XYZ file of C-alpha atoms in Angstrom:
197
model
C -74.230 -108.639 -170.176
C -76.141 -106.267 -172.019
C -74.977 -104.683 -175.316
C -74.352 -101.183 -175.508
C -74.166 -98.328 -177.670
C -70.729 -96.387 -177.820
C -69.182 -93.369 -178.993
C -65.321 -93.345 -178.956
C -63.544 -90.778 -179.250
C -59.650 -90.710 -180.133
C -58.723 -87.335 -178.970
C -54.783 -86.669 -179.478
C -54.612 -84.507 -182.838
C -51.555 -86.562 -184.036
C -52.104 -89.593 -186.692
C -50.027 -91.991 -184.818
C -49.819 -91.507 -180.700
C -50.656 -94.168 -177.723
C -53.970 -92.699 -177.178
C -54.799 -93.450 -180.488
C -53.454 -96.957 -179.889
C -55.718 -97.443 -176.756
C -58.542 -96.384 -178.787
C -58.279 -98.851 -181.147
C -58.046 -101.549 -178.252
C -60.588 -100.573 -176.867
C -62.405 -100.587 -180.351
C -61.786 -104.066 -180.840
C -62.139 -105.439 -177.667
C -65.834 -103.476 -177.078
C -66.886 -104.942 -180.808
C -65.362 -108.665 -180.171
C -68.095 -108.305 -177.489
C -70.790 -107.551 -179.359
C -70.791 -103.847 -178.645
C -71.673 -101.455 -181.235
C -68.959 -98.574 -181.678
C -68.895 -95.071 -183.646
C -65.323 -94.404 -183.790
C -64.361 -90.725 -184.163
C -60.273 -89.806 -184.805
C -59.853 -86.062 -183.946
C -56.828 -85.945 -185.733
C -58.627 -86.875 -189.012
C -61.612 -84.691 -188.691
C -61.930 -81.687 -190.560
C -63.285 -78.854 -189.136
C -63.058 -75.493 -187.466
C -62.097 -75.182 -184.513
C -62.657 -71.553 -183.241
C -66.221 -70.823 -182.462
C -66.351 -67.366 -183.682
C -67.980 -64.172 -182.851
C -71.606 -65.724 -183.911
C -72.589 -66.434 -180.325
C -75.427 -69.009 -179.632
C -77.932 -66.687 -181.823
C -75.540 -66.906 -185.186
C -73.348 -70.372 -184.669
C -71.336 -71.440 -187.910
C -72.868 -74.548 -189.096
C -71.715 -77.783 -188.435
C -68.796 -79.115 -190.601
C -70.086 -82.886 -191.771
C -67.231 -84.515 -188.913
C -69.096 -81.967 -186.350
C -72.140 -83.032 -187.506
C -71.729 -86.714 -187.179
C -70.056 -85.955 -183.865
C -72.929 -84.785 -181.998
C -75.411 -86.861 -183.873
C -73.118 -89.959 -182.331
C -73.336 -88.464 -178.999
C -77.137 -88.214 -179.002
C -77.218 -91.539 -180.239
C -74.893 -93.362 -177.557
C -75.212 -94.488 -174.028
C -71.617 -94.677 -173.506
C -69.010 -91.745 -173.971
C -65.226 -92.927 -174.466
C -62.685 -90.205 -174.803
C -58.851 -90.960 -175.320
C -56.949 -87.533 -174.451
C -53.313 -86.540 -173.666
C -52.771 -84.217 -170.824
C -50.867 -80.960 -172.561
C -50.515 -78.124 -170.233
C -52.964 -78.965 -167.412
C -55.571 -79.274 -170.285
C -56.636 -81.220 -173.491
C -55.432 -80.223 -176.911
C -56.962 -77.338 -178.374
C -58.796 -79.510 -181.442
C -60.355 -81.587 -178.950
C -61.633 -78.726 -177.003
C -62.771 -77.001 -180.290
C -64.645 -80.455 -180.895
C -66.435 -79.871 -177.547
C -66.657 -75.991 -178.353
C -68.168 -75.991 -181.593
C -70.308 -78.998 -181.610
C -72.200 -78.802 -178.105
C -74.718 -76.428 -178.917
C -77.964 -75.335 -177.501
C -81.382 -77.124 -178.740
C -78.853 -80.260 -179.141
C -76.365 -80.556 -176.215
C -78.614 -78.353 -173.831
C -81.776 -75.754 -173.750
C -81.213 -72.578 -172.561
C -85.157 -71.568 -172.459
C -85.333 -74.545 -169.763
C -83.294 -74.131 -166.483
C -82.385 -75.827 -163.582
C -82.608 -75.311 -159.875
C -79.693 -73.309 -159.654
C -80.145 -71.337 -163.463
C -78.201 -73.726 -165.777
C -79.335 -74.699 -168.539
C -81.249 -78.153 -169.028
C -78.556 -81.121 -170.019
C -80.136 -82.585 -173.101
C -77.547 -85.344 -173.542
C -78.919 -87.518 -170.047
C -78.929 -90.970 -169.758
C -75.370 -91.680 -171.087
C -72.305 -92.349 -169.081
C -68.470 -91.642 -169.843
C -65.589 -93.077 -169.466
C -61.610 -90.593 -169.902
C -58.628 -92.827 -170.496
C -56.004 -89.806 -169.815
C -52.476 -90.355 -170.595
C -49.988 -88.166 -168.628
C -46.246 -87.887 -167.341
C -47.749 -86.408 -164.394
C -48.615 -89.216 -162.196
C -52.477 -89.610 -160.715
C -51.636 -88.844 -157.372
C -49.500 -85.493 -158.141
C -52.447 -84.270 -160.501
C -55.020 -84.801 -157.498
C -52.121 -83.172 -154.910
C -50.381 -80.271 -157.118
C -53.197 -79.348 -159.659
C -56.667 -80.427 -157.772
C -57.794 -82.534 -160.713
C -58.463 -79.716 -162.663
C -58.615 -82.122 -165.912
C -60.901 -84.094 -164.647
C -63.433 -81.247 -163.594
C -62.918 -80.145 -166.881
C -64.136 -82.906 -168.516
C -66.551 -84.684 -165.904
C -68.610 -81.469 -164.693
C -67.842 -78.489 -167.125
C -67.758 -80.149 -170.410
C -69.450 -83.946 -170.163
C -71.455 -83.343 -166.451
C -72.870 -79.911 -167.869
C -74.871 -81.536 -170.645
C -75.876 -84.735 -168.807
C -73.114 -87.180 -169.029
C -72.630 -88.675 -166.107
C -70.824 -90.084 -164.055
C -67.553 -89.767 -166.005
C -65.217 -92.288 -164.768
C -61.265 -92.159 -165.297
C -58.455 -94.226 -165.860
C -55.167 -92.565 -165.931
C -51.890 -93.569 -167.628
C -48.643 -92.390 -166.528
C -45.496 -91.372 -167.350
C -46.431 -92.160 -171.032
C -43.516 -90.169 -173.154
C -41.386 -92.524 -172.158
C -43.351 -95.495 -171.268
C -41.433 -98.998 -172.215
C -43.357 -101.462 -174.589
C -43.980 -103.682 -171.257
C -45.865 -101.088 -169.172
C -47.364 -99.877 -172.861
C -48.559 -103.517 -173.135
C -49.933 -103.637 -169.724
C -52.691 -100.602 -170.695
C -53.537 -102.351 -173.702
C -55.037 -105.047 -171.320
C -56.619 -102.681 -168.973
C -57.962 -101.059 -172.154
C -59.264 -104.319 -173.334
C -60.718 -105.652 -170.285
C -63.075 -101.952 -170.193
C -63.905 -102.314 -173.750
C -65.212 -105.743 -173.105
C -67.137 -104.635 -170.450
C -68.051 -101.196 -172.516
C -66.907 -99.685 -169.334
């Protein structure tokens, strides 16, 4: 097995939630292994999250958390994002995470385009893995909603700068989840931070 490099990110805003719990499993469970794991907790960064009215040719600089963010992502070769489902989406200081520190030069080159005009992903080589928590089950988010989530994150946010394939595992209902089904995550957690999966 080989060891890999892995940026986890916690991405419920709250200090104490289950996705913050699966982190942490997975945390230990990837390090017991031998992994090597930059842990980032969204809910104690400290940042801004609105992008502003700079646009790409005046961007706000980097807060330090930002700053370490991105400079983890360039660094990894495995993604690992935690995030509750709220409203068909992720929570707004995740997004603003994504919004303020994937930035052109870094994340991807607008001077360099692809086939179709996009610009150049500059984060390649990496892959990712979601562990979404939900009350709507898996099967009613692919039937009702289309997987919009998970288009979000795997082509439009992750995909769009290079990081790919983005693979998901999906945990639901979770507001009300007993400590026995809670339990039974933990271990799926584990067993995909063993294999930094």
């Amino acid at each position: 097995m080989s060891i890999k490099k892995i940026i986890l990110i916690n991405g419920h805003p709250g200090q104490s939630s289950l996705n913050k719990s699966l982190a942490e499993t997975y945390r230990r469970s990837a390090e017991a292994r031998g992994h090597e794991v930059r842990y980032h907790d969204i809910s104690a960064m400290e940042f801004d999250m609105d992008y502003g009215e700079g646009g790409y040719s005046d961007t706000k600089p980097l807060e330090p958390a930002l700053e370490a963010l991105l400079s983890d992502l360039e660094w990894a070769e495995h993604v690992v994002v935690t995030s509750p489902l709220w409203w068909g989406a992720m929570p707004a200081k995740l997004k603003g995470a994504f919004d303020r520190a994937l930035l052109p030069g870094r994340a991807f080159d607008t001077r360099n385009t692809t086939a179709i005009g996009f610009p150049s992903p500059m984060l390649k080589g990496k892959t990712a893995r979601v562990l979404l928590t939900a009350d709507t089950p898996a099967v009613l988010l692919w039937l009702m909603y289309g997987n919009a989530i998970k288009k979000i994150f795997a082509r439009q946010i992750l995909g769009f700068v290079g990081i790919k394939p983005t693979r998901f595992t999906s945990f639901s209902p979770a507001s009300h989840a007993d400590e026995k089904k809670v339990q039974s995550w933990r271990e799926k957690v584990a067993q995909l931070g063993a294999e930094a999966a």
